[in-house]
Short mmCIF file of C-alpha atoms in Angstrom, two decimals:
data_model
loop_
_atom_site.label_atom_id
_atom_site.label_comp_id
_atom_site.label_asym_id
_atom_site.label_seq_id
_atom_site.Cartn_x
_atom_site.Cartn_y
_atom_site.Cartn_z
CA UNK K 1 11.13 55.78 15.06
CA UNK K 2 8.79 58.15 16.88
CA UNK K 3 8.85 60.50 13.89
CA UNK K 4 7.90 57.65 11.55
CA UNK K 5 4.97 56.68 13.78
CA UNK K 6 3.79 60.28 13.97
CA UNK K 7 4.13 60.58 10.19
CA UNK K 8 2.06 57.41 9.73
CA UNK K 9 -0.62 58.80 12.07
CA UNK K 10 -0.62 62.05 10.11
CA UNK K 11 -0.96 60.17 6.80
CA UNK K 12 -3.77 58.03 8.24
CA UNK K 13 -5.61 61.10 9.53
CA UNK K 14 -5.11 62.85 6.19
CA UNK K 15 -6.39 59.78 4.33
CA UNK K 16 -9.47 59.52 6.55
CA UNK K 17 -10.08 63.24 6.19
CA UNK K 18 -9.64 63.07 2.42
CA UNK K 19 -11.97 60.08 2.16
CA UNK K 20 -14.55 61.83 4.32
CA UNK K 21 -14.23 64.99 2.22
CA UNK K 22 -14.64 62.91 -0.96
CA UNK K 23 -17.81 61.21 0.28
CA UNK K 24 -19.17 64.48 1.65
CA UNK K 25 -18.56 66.16 -1.67
CA UNK K 26 -20.20 63.25 -3.50
CA UNK K 27 -23.20 63.37 -1.18
CA UNK K 28 -23.37 67.14 -1.62
CA UNK K 29 -23.46 66.66 -5.40
CA UNK K 30 -26.14 64.00 -4.94
CA UNK K 31 -28.22 66.34 -2.80
CA UNK K 32 -27.85 69.09 -5.40
CA UNK K 33 -28.89 66.65 -8.11
CA UNK K 34 -31.92 65.53 -6.08
CA UNK K 35 -32.87 69.15 -5.48
CA UNK K 36 -32.50 69.91 -9.20
CA UNK K 37 -34.64 66.91 -10.13
CA UNK K 38 -37.21 67.91 -7.55
CA UNK K 39 -37.22 71.44 -8.92
CA UNK K 40 -37.77 70.12 -12.48
CA UNK K 41 -40.59 67.83 -11.34
CA UNK K 42 -42.16 70.70 -9.42
CA UNK K 43 -41.73 72.96 -12.45
CA UNK K 44 -43.52 70.43 -14.70
CA UNK K 45 -46.29 69.96 -12.15
CA UNK K 46 -46.79 73.73 -11.95
CA UNK K 47 -46.91 73.92 -15.76
CA UNK K 48 -49.52 71.17 -15.85
CA UNK K 49 -51.49 72.82 -13.06
CA UNK K 50 -51.41 76.22 -14.79
CA UNK K 51 -52.44 74.60 -18.07
CA UNK K 52 -55.41 72.98 -16.42
CA UNK K 53 -56.31 76.22 -14.67
CA UNK K 54 -55.99 78.09 -17.98
CA UNK K 55 -58.38 75.60 -19.69
CA UNK K 56 -60.80 75.95 -16.80
CA UNK K 57 -60.58 79.74 -17.08
CA UNK K 58 -61.22 79.48 -20.83
CA UNK K 59 -64.26 77.30 -20.18
CA UNK K 60 -65.52 79.84 -17.62
CA UNK K 61 -64.91 82.70 -20.06
CA UNK K 62 -66.77 80.83 -22.82
CA UNK K 63 -69.72 80.25 -20.52
CA UNK K 64 -69.87 83.92 -19.45
CA UNK K 65 -69.60 85.10 -23.04
CA UNK K 66 -72.44 82.86 -24.06
CA UNK K 67 -74.51 84.15 -21.17
CA UNK K 68 -73.77 87.76 -22.12
CA UNK K 69 -74.85 87.01 -25.68
CA UNK K 70 -78.05 85.61 -24.37
CA UNK K 71 -78.82 88.95 -22.69
CA UNK K 72 -77.67 88.17 -19.20
CA UNK K 73 -76.16 91.62 -18.69
CA UNK K 74 -72.87 93.34 -18.22
CA UNK K 75 -71.72 91.16 -15.30
CA UNK K 76 -71.30 88.14 -17.50
CA UNK K 77 -69.24 90.15 -19.96
CA UNK K 78 -66.96 91.43 -17.20
CA UNK K 79 -66.60 87.94 -15.76
CA UNK K 80 -65.82 86.57 -19.19
CA UNK K 81 -63.16 89.23 -19.78
CA UNK K 82 -61.62 88.57 -16.36
CA UNK K 83 -61.61 84.83 -16.95
CA UNK K 84 -60.05 85.25 -20.39
CA UNK K 85 -57.40 87.58 -19.01
CA UNK K 86 -56.64 85.11 -16.21
CA UNK K 87 -56.30 82.33 -18.75
CA UNK K 88 -53.93 84.33 -20.95
CA UNK K 89 -51.85 85.32 -17.92
CA UNK K 90 -51.60 81.69 -16.87
CA UNK K 91 -50.59 80.70 -20.39
CA UNK K 92 -47.93 83.43 -20.42
CA UNK K 93 -46.52 82.05 -17.17
CA UNK K 94 -46.67 78.53 -18.59
CA UNK K 95 -44.69 79.56 -21.67
CA UNK K 96 -42.07 81.28 -19.50
CA UNK K 97 -41.69 78.26 -17.20
CA UNK K 98 -41.58 75.85 -20.10
CA UNK K 99 -38.91 77.97 -21.76
CA UNK K 100 -36.84 77.67 -18.57
CA UNK K 101 -37.54 73.95 -18.56
CA UNK K 102 -36.23 73.62 -22.11
CA UNK K 103 -33.03 75.45 -21.18
CA UNK K 104 -32.30 73.01 -18.30
CA UNK K 105 -33.38 69.67 -19.69
CA UNK K 106 -31.87 66.43 -18.45
CA UNK K 107 -28.62 65.42 -20.15
CA UNK K 108 -28.78 61.64 -19.90
CA UNK K 109 -30.30 59.68 -22.75
CA UNK K 110 -33.50 58.56 -21.04
CA UNK K 111 -34.08 61.88 -19.36
CA UNK K 112 -33.42 63.79 -22.57
CA UNK K 113 -35.79 61.45 -24.49
CA UNK K 114 -38.53 61.94 -21.88
CA UNK K 115 -37.92 65.69 -21.89
CA UNK K 116 -38.18 65.86 -25.68
CA UNK K 117 -41.38 63.78 -25.55
CA UNK K 118 -42.74 66.21 -22.98
CA UNK K 119 -41.83 69.14 -25.24
CA UNK K 120 -43.59 67.53 -28.22
CA UNK K 121 -46.69 66.82 -26.16
CA UNK K 122 -46.59 70.38 -24.83
CA UNK K 123 -46.29 71.84 -28.32
CA UNK K 124 -49.13 69.70 -29.59
CA UNK K 125 -51.22 70.53 -26.55
CA UNK K 126 -50.55 74.27 -26.58
CA UNK K 127 -50.47 74.88 -30.33
CA UNK K 128 -53.30 72.62 -31.55
CA UNK K 129 -55.44 72.83 -28.46
CA UNK K 130 -55.16 75.73 -26.06
CA UNK K 131 -54.04 78.48 -28.47
CA UNK K 132 -56.81 77.49 -30.94
CA UNK K 133 -59.33 77.60 -28.13
CA UNK K 134 -58.17 81.09 -27.13
CA UNK K 135 -58.44 82.36 -30.71
CA UNK K 136 -61.89 80.77 -31.13
CA UNK K 137 -63.05 82.31 -27.86
CA UNK K 138 -61.78 85.74 -28.82
CA UNK K 139 -63.66 85.47 -32.13
CA UNK K 140 -66.70 84.14 -30.23
CA UNK K 141 -66.63 80.98 -32.33
CA UNK K 142 -68.07 78.78 -29.62
CA UNK K 143 -68.61 75.75 -31.81
CA UNK K 144 -64.96 75.69 -32.81
CA UNK K 145 -64.02 76.33 -29.19
CA UNK K 146 -65.91 73.36 -27.89
CA UNK K 147 -64.95 71.20 -30.85
CA UNK K 148 -61.23 71.90 -30.30
CA UNK K 149 -61.65 71.38 -26.57
CA UNK K 150 -63.30 68.05 -27.09
CA UNK K 151 -61.25 66.76 -29.99
CA UNK K 152 -57.84 68.29 -29.21
CA UNK K 153 -57.83 69.83 -25.75
CA UNK K 154 -58.89 66.85 -23.72
CA UNK K 155 -56.86 64.18 -25.61
CA UNK K 156 -53.78 66.41 -25.90
CA UNK K 157 -54.13 67.26 -22.20
CA UNK K 158 -54.28 63.58 -21.36
CA UNK K 159 -51.21 62.91 -23.54
CA UNK K 160 -49.37 65.86 -21.92
CA UNK K 161 -50.32 64.60 -18.46
CA UNK K 162 -49.11 61.12 -19.44
CA UNK K 163 -45.78 62.59 -20.59
CA UNK K 164 -45.58 64.54 -17.33
CA UNK K 165 -46.32 61.33 -15.41
CA UNK K 166 -43.56 59.47 -17.26
CA UNK K 167 -41.18 62.35 -16.68
CA UNK K 168 -42.10 62.59 -12.98
CA UNK K 169 -41.74 58.84 -12.58
CA UNK K 170 -38.28 59.02 -14.14
CA UNK K 171 -37.44 61.94 -11.87
CA UNK K 172 -38.57 59.91 -8.88
CA UNK K 173 -36.51 56.94 -10.01
CA UNK K 174 -33.47 59.18 -10.45
CA UNK K 175 -34.01 60.70 -7.02
CA UNK K 176 -34.28 57.27 -5.43
CA UNK K 177 -31.13 56.10 -7.28
CA UNK K 178 -29.28 59.19 -6.11
CA UNK K 179 -30.46 58.60 -2.54
CA UNK K 180 -29.44 54.95 -2.76
CA UNK K 181 -26.02 55.98 -4.10
CA UNK K 182 -25.66 58.48 -1.26
CA UNK K 183 -26.57 55.79 1.26
CA UNK K 184 -24.05 53.43 -0.34
CA UNK K 185 -21.41 56.14 -0.21
CA UNK K 186 -22.27 56.77 3.43
CA UNK K 187 -21.98 53.06 4.21
CA UNK K 188 -18.63 52.88 2.38
CA UNK K 189 -17.47 55.96 4.29
CA UNK K 190 -18.49 54.36 7.58
CA UNK K 191 -16.64 51.17 6.61
CA UNK K 192 -13.57 53.20 5.67
CA UNK K 193 -13.75 55.14 8.94
CA UNK K 194 -14.18 51.88 10.85
CA UNK K 195 -11.19 50.37 9.07
CA UNK K 196 -9.17 53.52 9.77
CA UNK K 197 -10.19 53.48 13.44
CA UNK K 198 -9.30 49.79 13.63
CA UNK K 199 -5.93 50.46 12.03
CA UNK K 200 -5.43 53.35 14.43
CA UNK K 201 -6.25 51.12 17.40
CA UNK K 202 -3.92 48.40 16.13
CA UNK K 203 -1.25 51.00 15.54
CA UNK K 204 -1.79 52.38 19.05
CA UNK K 205 -1.36 48.89 20.50
CA UNK K 206 1.72 48.36 18.34
CA UNK K 207 3.08 51.77 19.36
CA UNK K 208 2.39 50.98 23.01
CA UNK K 209 4.37 47.75 22.73
CA UNK K 210 7.05 49.40 20.61
CA UNK K 211 7.35 52.41 22.91
CA UNK K 212 7.45 50.09 25.89
CA UNK K 213 10.48 48.37 24.38
CA UNK K 214 12.20 51.34 22.75
CA UNK K 215 11.31 54.16 25.16
CA UNK K 216 9.76 53.11 28.47
CA UNK K 217 12.05 50.16 29.22
CA UNK K 218 15.27 52.09 28.35
CA UNK K 219 14.03 55.04 30.41
CA UNK K 220 13.39 52.71 33.37
CA UNK K 221 16.89 51.26 32.91
CA UNK K 222 18.31 54.80 32.72
CA UNK K 223 16.49 55.67 35.96
CA UNK K 224 17.94 52.55 37.62
CA UNK K 225 21.43 53.50 36.43
CA UNK K 226 20.94 57.02 37.79
CA UNK K 227 19.83 55.58 41.14
CA UNK K 228 22.92 53.34 41.25
CA UNK K 229 25.19 56.27 40.33
CA UNK K 230 23.50 58.38 43.03
CA UNK K 231 24.19 55.52 45.49
CA UNK K 232 27.87 55.47 44.40
CA UNK K 233 27.73 52.21 42.42
CA UNK K 234 29.65 52.72 39.16
CA UNK K 235 30.10 49.01 38.39
CA UNK K 236 26.87 48.39 36.46
CA UNK K 237 27.23 48.07 32.69
CA UNK K 238 25.29 50.55 30.55
CA UNK K 239 24.25 48.99 27.21
CA UNK K 240 23.40 51.14 24.16
CA UNK K 241 20.91 49.11 22.09
CA UNK K 242 19.73 51.69 19.55
CA UNK K 243 20.76 54.85 17.73
CA UNK K 244 17.61 56.90 18.34
CA UNK K 245 17.12 59.62 20.95
CA UNK K 246 16.84 57.02 23.75
CA UNK K 247 20.03 55.38 22.49
CA UNK K 248 21.75 58.76 22.57
CA UNK K 249 20.50 59.22 26.15
CA UNK K 250 21.90 55.83 27.19
CA UNK K 251 25.18 56.66 25.42
CA UNK K 252 25.34 59.91 27.39
CA UNK K 253 24.66 57.97 30.63
CA UNK K 254 27.45 55.55 29.70
CA UNK K 255 29.87 58.41 29.01
CA UNK K 256 28.90 60.07 32.30
CA UNK K 257 29.46 56.81 34.24
CA UNK K 258 32.84 56.23 32.57
CA UNK K 259 33.87 59.83 33.27
CA UNK K 260 32.82 59.50 36.92
CA UNK K 261 34.74 56.20 37.16
CA UNK K 262 37.87 57.84 35.74
CA UNK K 263 37.43 60.79 38.09
CA UNK K 264 36.99 58.55 41.14
CA UNK K 265 39.98 56.41 40.13
CA UNK K 266 42.07 59.55 39.64
CA UNK K 267 41.00 60.91 43.03
CA UNK K 268 41.79 57.59 44.71
CA UNK K 269 45.24 57.48 43.16
CA UNK K 270 45.77 61.09 44.16
CA UNK K 271 44.67 60.29 47.71
CA UNK K 272 47.05 57.33 47.84
CA UNK K 273 49.96 59.45 46.62
CA UNK K 274 49.05 62.26 49.03
CA UNK K 275 48.90 59.74 51.87
CA UNK K 276 52.30 58.29 50.95
CA UNK K 277 53.77 61.77 50.51
CA UNK K 278 52.38 62.99 53.82
CA UNK K 279 53.80 59.90 55.56
CA UNK K 280 57.20 60.52 54.01
CA UNK K 281 57.02 64.19 55.00
CA UNK K 282 56.04 63.22 58.55
CA UNK K 283 58.91 60.70 58.73
CA UNK K 284 61.34 63.27 57.32
CA UNK K 285 60.14 65.88 59.79
CA UNK K 286 60.54 63.40 62.62
CA UNK K 287 64.10 62.62 61.50
CA UNK K 288 64.86 66.30 61.02
CA UNK K 289 63.40 67.11 64.42
CA UNK K 290 65.62 64.46 66.02
CA UNK K 291 68.69 65.79 64.24
CA UNK K 292 67.79 69.35 65.12
CA UNK K 293 67.44 68.42 68.76
CA UNK K 294 70.81 66.64 68.65
CA UNK K 295 72.37 69.66 66.97
CA UNK K 296 70.82 71.98 69.56
CA UNK K 297 72.25 69.82 72.36
CA UNK K 298 75.67 69.81 70.68
CA UNK K 299 75.52 73.56 70.25
CA UNK K 300 74.63 73.98 73.92
CA UNK K 301 77.62 71.83 74.89
CA UNK K 302 79.82 73.76 72.47
CA UNK K 303 78.59 77.05 73.92
CA UNK K 304 79.41 75.87 77.45
CA UNK K 305 82.84 74.69 76.33
CA UNK K 306 83.45 77.98 74.56
CA UNK K 307 82.53 79.88 77.71
CA UNK K 308 85.00 77.77 79.70
CA UNK K 309 87.61 78.24 76.97
CA UNK K 310 87.02 81.99 76.97
CA UNK K 311 87.47 82.08 80.72
CA UNK K 312 90.66 80.02 80.44
CA UNK K 313 92.03 82.19 77.63
CA UNK K 314 91.33 85.32 79.63
CA UNK K 315 93.07 83.81 82.59
CA UNK K 316 95.95 82.81 80.30
CA UNK K 317 96.17 86.37 79.00
CA UNK K 318 96.26 87.67 82.54
CA UNK K 319 98.98 85.18 83.38
CA UNK K 320 100.89 86.21 80.27
CA UNK K 321 100.73 89.85 81.27
CA UNK K 322 101.83 88.99 84.77
CA UNK K 323 104.65 86.85 83.37
CA UNK K 324 105.72 89.76 81.21
CA UNK K 325 105.80 92.00 84.24
CA UNK K 326 107.69 89.37 86.17
CA UNK K 327 110.16 89.00 83.31
CA UNK K 328 110.77 92.74 83.37
CA UNK K 329 111.20 92.65 87.10
CA UNK K 330 113.51 89.64 86.70
CA UNK K 331 115.61 91.60 84.24
CA UNK K 332 116.03 94.34 86.80
CA UNK K 333 116.61 91.91 89.62
CA UNK K 334 119.15 89.89 87.54
CA UNK K 335 121.38 92.90 87.54
CA UNK K 336 121.28 93.07 91.32
CA UNK K 337 122.35 89.60 91.99
CA UNK K 338 122.16 85.91 91.62
CA UNK K 339 119.77 85.66 94.51
CA UNK K 340 116.93 86.26 92.11
CA UNK K 341 117.94 83.26 89.95
CA UNK K 342 116.15 80.83 92.20
CA UNK K 343 113.02 82.98 92.01
CA UNK K 344 113.36 83.13 88.23
CA UNK K 345 113.74 79.34 88.06
CA UNK K 346 110.57 78.80 90.09
CA UNK K 347 108.80 81.45 88.01
CA UNK K 348 109.95 79.75 84.80
CA UNK K 349 108.68 76.45 86.10
CA UNK K 350 105.27 78.06 86.71
CA UNK K 351 105.35 79.51 83.23
CA UNK K 352 106.21 76.07 81.85
CA UNK K 353 103.27 74.54 83.70
CA UNK K 354 100.96 77.29 82.46
CA UNK K 355 102.23 76.78 78.93
CA UNK K 356 101.40 73.11 79.12
CA UNK K 357 97.91 73.99 80.29
CA UNK K 358 97.61 76.47 77.48
CA UNK K 359 98.77 73.79 75.05
CA UNK K 360 96.10 71.45 76.37
CA UNK K 361 93.45 74.18 76.09
CA UNK K 362 94.58 74.94 72.57
CA UNK K 363 94.19 71.25 71.74
CA UNK K 364 90.67 71.41 73.12
CA UNK K 365 90.00 74.54 71.02
CA UNK K 366 91.36 72.77 67.97
CA UNK K 367 89.05 69.78 68.62
CA UNK K 368 86.07 72.10 69.14
CA UNK K 369 86.89 73.94 65.92
CA UNK K 370 87.08 70.59 64.07
CA UNK K 371 83.69 69.48 65.50
CA UNK K 372 82.21 72.91 64.72
CA UNK K 373 83.46 72.59 61.15
CA UNK K 374 81.80 69.14 60.87
CA UNK K 375 78.55 70.54 62.32
CA UNK K 376 78.69 73.43 59.88
CA UNK K 377 79.14 70.97 57.01
CA UNK K 378 76.14 68.94 58.24
CA UNK K 379 74.11 72.13 58.58
CA UNK K 380 75.03 73.15 55.02
CA UNK K 381 73.95 69.72 53.73
CA UNK K 382 70.61 69.97 55.57
CA UNK K 383 70.16 73.51 54.27
CA UNK K 384 70.77 72.26 50.73
CA UNK K 385 68.13 69.57 51.25
CA UNK K 386 65.71 72.17 52.55
CA UNK K 387 66.04 74.05 49.27
CA UNK K 388 64.90 77.64 49.01
CA UNK K 389 63.78 77.75 52.64
CA UNK K 390 67.28 76.82 53.92
CA UNK K 391 69.32 79.54 52.24
CA UNK K 392 69.57 81.64 55.41
CA UNK K 393 70.62 78.65 57.42
CA UNK K 394 73.24 77.81 54.76
CA UNK K 395 74.73 81.31 55.05
CA UNK K 396 74.96 80.99 58.84
CA UNK K 397 76.50 77.52 58.46
CA UNK K 398 79.11 78.97 56.08
CA UNK K 399 79.97 81.74 58.54
CA UNK K 400 80.25 79.20 61.36
CA UNK K 401 82.50 77.05 59.21
CA UNK K 402 84.69 80.05 58.42
CA UNK K 403 84.94 80.96 62.10
CA UNK K 404 85.75 77.34 62.95
CA UNK K 405 88.55 77.32 60.37
CA UNK K 406 89.90 80.60 61.70
CA UNK K 407 89.71 79.25 65.26
CA UNK K 408 91.56 76.12 64.18
CA UNK K 409 94.22 78.21 62.46
CA UNK K 410 94.59 80.46 65.50
CA UNK K 411 94.75 77.42 67.76
CA UNK K 412 97.48 75.94 65.58
CA UNK K 413 99.46 79.20 65.74
CA UNK K 414 98.95 79.45 69.51
CA UNK K 415 99.96 75.85 69.88
CA UNK K 416 103.11 76.49 67.90
CA UNK K 417 103.90 79.56 69.93
CA UNK K 418 103.21 77.78 73.20
CA UNK K 419 105.34 74.82 72.17
CA UNK K 420 108.07 77.25 71.22
CA UNK K 421 107.54 79.08 74.51
CA UNK K 422 107.70 75.84 76.45
CA UNK K 423 110.86 74.90 74.64
CA UNK K 424 112.38 78.28 75.27
CA UNK K 425 111.28 78.31 78.90
CA UNK K 426 112.88 74.91 79.35
CA UNK K 427 116.00 76.12 77.67
CA UNK K 428 115.91 79.26 79.82
CA UNK K 429 115.54 77.17 82.97
CA UNK K 430 118.52 75.08 81.97
CA UNK K 431 120.47 78.21 81.17
CA UNK K 432 119.49 79.76 84.52
CA UNK K 433 120.64 76.60 86.28
CA UNK K 434 123.84 76.50 84.23
CA UNK K 435 124.40 80.25 83.96
CA UNK K 436 124.83 80.94 87.58
CA UNK K 437 128.22 82.36 86.66
CA UNK K 438 127.17 84.96 84.13
CA UNK K 439 124.33 87.40 84.83
CA UNK K 440 124.62 88.93 81.40
CA UNK K 441 123.41 85.77 79.77
CA UNK K 442 120.54 85.61 82.29
CA UNK K 443 119.65 89.20 81.54
CA UNK K 444 119.68 88.45 77.81
CA UNK K 445 117.58 85.35 78.35
CA UNK K 446 115.17 87.30 80.54
CA UNK K 447 114.87 89.91 77.79
CA UNK K 448 114.13 87.20 75.26
CA UNK K 449 111.59 85.70 77.66
CA UNK K 450 110.06 89.14 78.06
CA UNK K 451 109.73 89.49 74.30
CA UNK K 452 108.21 86.03 73.97
CA UNK K 453 105.79 86.73 76.79
CA UNK K 454 104.75 89.90 74.97
CA UNK K 455 104.04 87.85 71.90
CA UNK K 456 102.18 85.31 74.04
CA UNK K 457 100.17 88.13 75.57
CA UNK K 458 99.31 89.50 72.09
CA UNK K 459 98.42 86.01 70.86
CA UNK K 460 96.28 85.47 73.96
CA UNK K 461 94.44 88.72 73.21
CA UNK K 462 93.80 87.62 69.63
CA UNK K 463 92.71 84.19 70.81
CA UNK K 464 90.35 85.76 73.33
CA UNK K 465 88.84 87.94 70.58
CA UNK K 466 88.47 84.93 68.23
CA UNK K 467 86.88 82.86 70.94
CA UNK K 468 84.40 85.67 71.62
CA UNK K 469 83.47 85.66 67.93
CA UNK K 470 83.09 81.89 67.93
CA UNK K 471 80.96 82.15 71.05
CA UNK K 472 78.68 84.70 69.36
CA UNK K 473 78.47 82.50 66.25
CA UNK K 474 77.59 79.49 68.37
CA UNK K 475 74.91 81.54 70.12
CA UNK K 476 73.48 82.54 66.73
CA UNK K 477 73.58 78.91 65.60
CA UNK K 478 71.78 77.90 68.78
CA UNK K 479 69.08 80.54 68.13
CA UNK K 480 68.67 79.46 64.48
CA UNK K 481 68.53 75.82 65.56
CA UNK K 482 65.74 76.65 68.01
CA UNK K 483 63.85 78.42 65.21
CA UNK K 484 64.37 75.44 62.92
CA UNK K 485 63.06 73.16 65.64
CA UNK K 486 59.89 75.29 65.82
CA UNK K 487 59.54 75.19 62.03
CA UNK K 488 60.00 71.42 62.06
CA UNK K 489 57.20 71.13 64.59
CA UNK K 490 54.96 73.32 62.39
CA UNK K 491 55.84 71.21 59.33
CA UNK K 492 55.06 68.05 61.28
CA UNK K 493 51.69 69.50 62.28
CA UNK K 494 51.00 70.48 58.65
CA UNK K 495 51.96 67.00 57.46
CA UNK K 496 49.64 65.48 60.05
CA UNK K 497 46.81 67.78 58.92
CA UNK K 498 47.50 66.83 55.28
CA UNK K 499 47.37 63.16 56.19
CA UNK K 500 44.05 63.67 58.01
CA UNK K 501 42.60 65.50 55.00
CA UNK K 502 43.81 62.73 52.68
CA UNK K 503 42.13 60.19 54.97
CA UNK K 504 38.85 62.14 54.90
CA UNK K 505 39.06 62.45 51.12
CA UNK K 506 39.67 58.70 50.87
CA UNK K 507 36.59 58.07 53.02
CA UNK K 508 34.59 60.46 50.78
CA UNK K 509 35.46 58.59 47.56
CA UNK K 510 35.27 55.15 49.20
CA UNK K 511 31.48 55.24 48.71
CA UNK K 512 31.97 54.80 44.94
CA UNK K 513 32.31 51.29 43.52
CA UNK K 514 34.17 51.02 40.23
CA UNK K 515 35.49 48.28 37.97
CA UNK K 516 39.24 48.78 37.99
CA UNK K 517 39.67 46.82 34.76
CA UNK K 518 37.29 49.11 32.85
CA UNK K 519 38.69 52.41 34.12
CA UNK K 520 41.11 54.28 31.90
CA UNK K 521 43.91 55.18 34.29
CA UNK K 522 45.22 58.75 34.35
CA UNK K 523 49.00 59.12 33.77
CA UNK K 524 50.99 59.45 36.97
CA UNK K 525 52.78 62.62 35.83
CA UNK K 526 49.43 64.44 35.89
CA UNK K 527 49.10 63.63 39.58
CA UNK K 528 52.78 64.07 40.60
CA UNK K 529 52.98 67.61 39.28
CA UNK K 530 51.98 69.04 42.63
CA UNK K 531 54.93 70.35 44.70
CA UNK K 532 55.60 68.74 48.05
CA UNK K 533 55.27 71.02 51.08
CA UNK K 534 58.59 72.58 52.13
CA UNK K 535 59.83 74.08 55.37
CA UNK K 536 60.08 77.86 55.57
CA UNK K 537 62.40 79.77 57.85
CA UNK K 538 60.57 82.10 60.23
#
């Protein structure tokens, strides 16, 4: 639209300029025509003046010649010759000017008719009058001179002057008509310029109204929309009412507002998901921290029980070695007499009591191994949930589980041996009580007891070694559990920081107001592609 208005202004200016150039050119031609007419009138007036001067000079020459003929002296002759020469020079100039006049006669009918009349009068005046007077004067025929002057010169001069007067009057009329035409052209030019100026003013008013509607008002609306966007209000509706440059600007403002609305909606959804995720992480860390603390407490109890079990097993091994020594001594004493039977019986009773204690301890070890195996399974499950960061903990849990299984197996074997030992000790006691008659059977039984006690001693050594390994594994598990507890605390702190940042981000985007129904939602998978924070093992 603006281009069309500018084009119309350019056309109007070109039209006014062309019209002004046309009238200026016409006036210029009129001025040239007036100048030409003035030059012709002046030329005719000069011819008439020179003709009159030539006649006067001829009259002066005739008078001086007559005076010289009357004996007035040489001065009159010289004056006559000078006057005649002046007359002939003037006539030569007249002929030259009149020849130029004939070459540039007027072309219109009236002007050409008047010019031809002037030529005829000139020819009659110059040929029949002036030239005859010159010839008569040169031949000193004064009577002919004066007769021609009176009969031809004066009437032909009057006729020539009349023709000049008619021609000059026509020239004056033509000049006045040309001037009137120039004035009319000037008036028409002024009217055209006034009309053009009026049209320009009307067009300016129209353009002012049109620009106010098509440019100024949309620009004011665009400024208001920009102010609202700067204030965070994205709910106002941007209307595109045209397809010109202003319409393109409003369309760009609309696209910018829609893009900002989508961005703000996306950020808000992201903040909501981050907030939910951080809460879930915090809850999971709290649960994991509680479980880790429980596991640490269980491991501490297990470590204490293992220390007690190790002490008991060592004591059992010492007792087994002592029993083995006593059995050897009993074998020697059995050969010396039945008096040692009572001592053997009491010793066997002590061994039986110790075996029962060992059996109870082995049951405790078996229970501890079973609980350790369960804890190792729980630790492996938690390590699997932890993902890549829990691989080390999974390896330790596997080793603990293996040690627990080995401890359980050893406890079962020890339990079987102890039960067998208890059974054999009971049988030996019965045999000692019944075998008071035969020392050989007692010796054999004592030897068998000695062998069994050796096996018990070896089993006690193996059990002590296994318990030491379990104790070390439990200590390692306790250390790893403490490290995991520290990592859980760090993860909880990170989750809290993430939640605070999400809250600040939510406050930052809360300043924007959007129409939820007009916002094109972003797919959830574009927002859920971010990995959740995981725990790392230090």
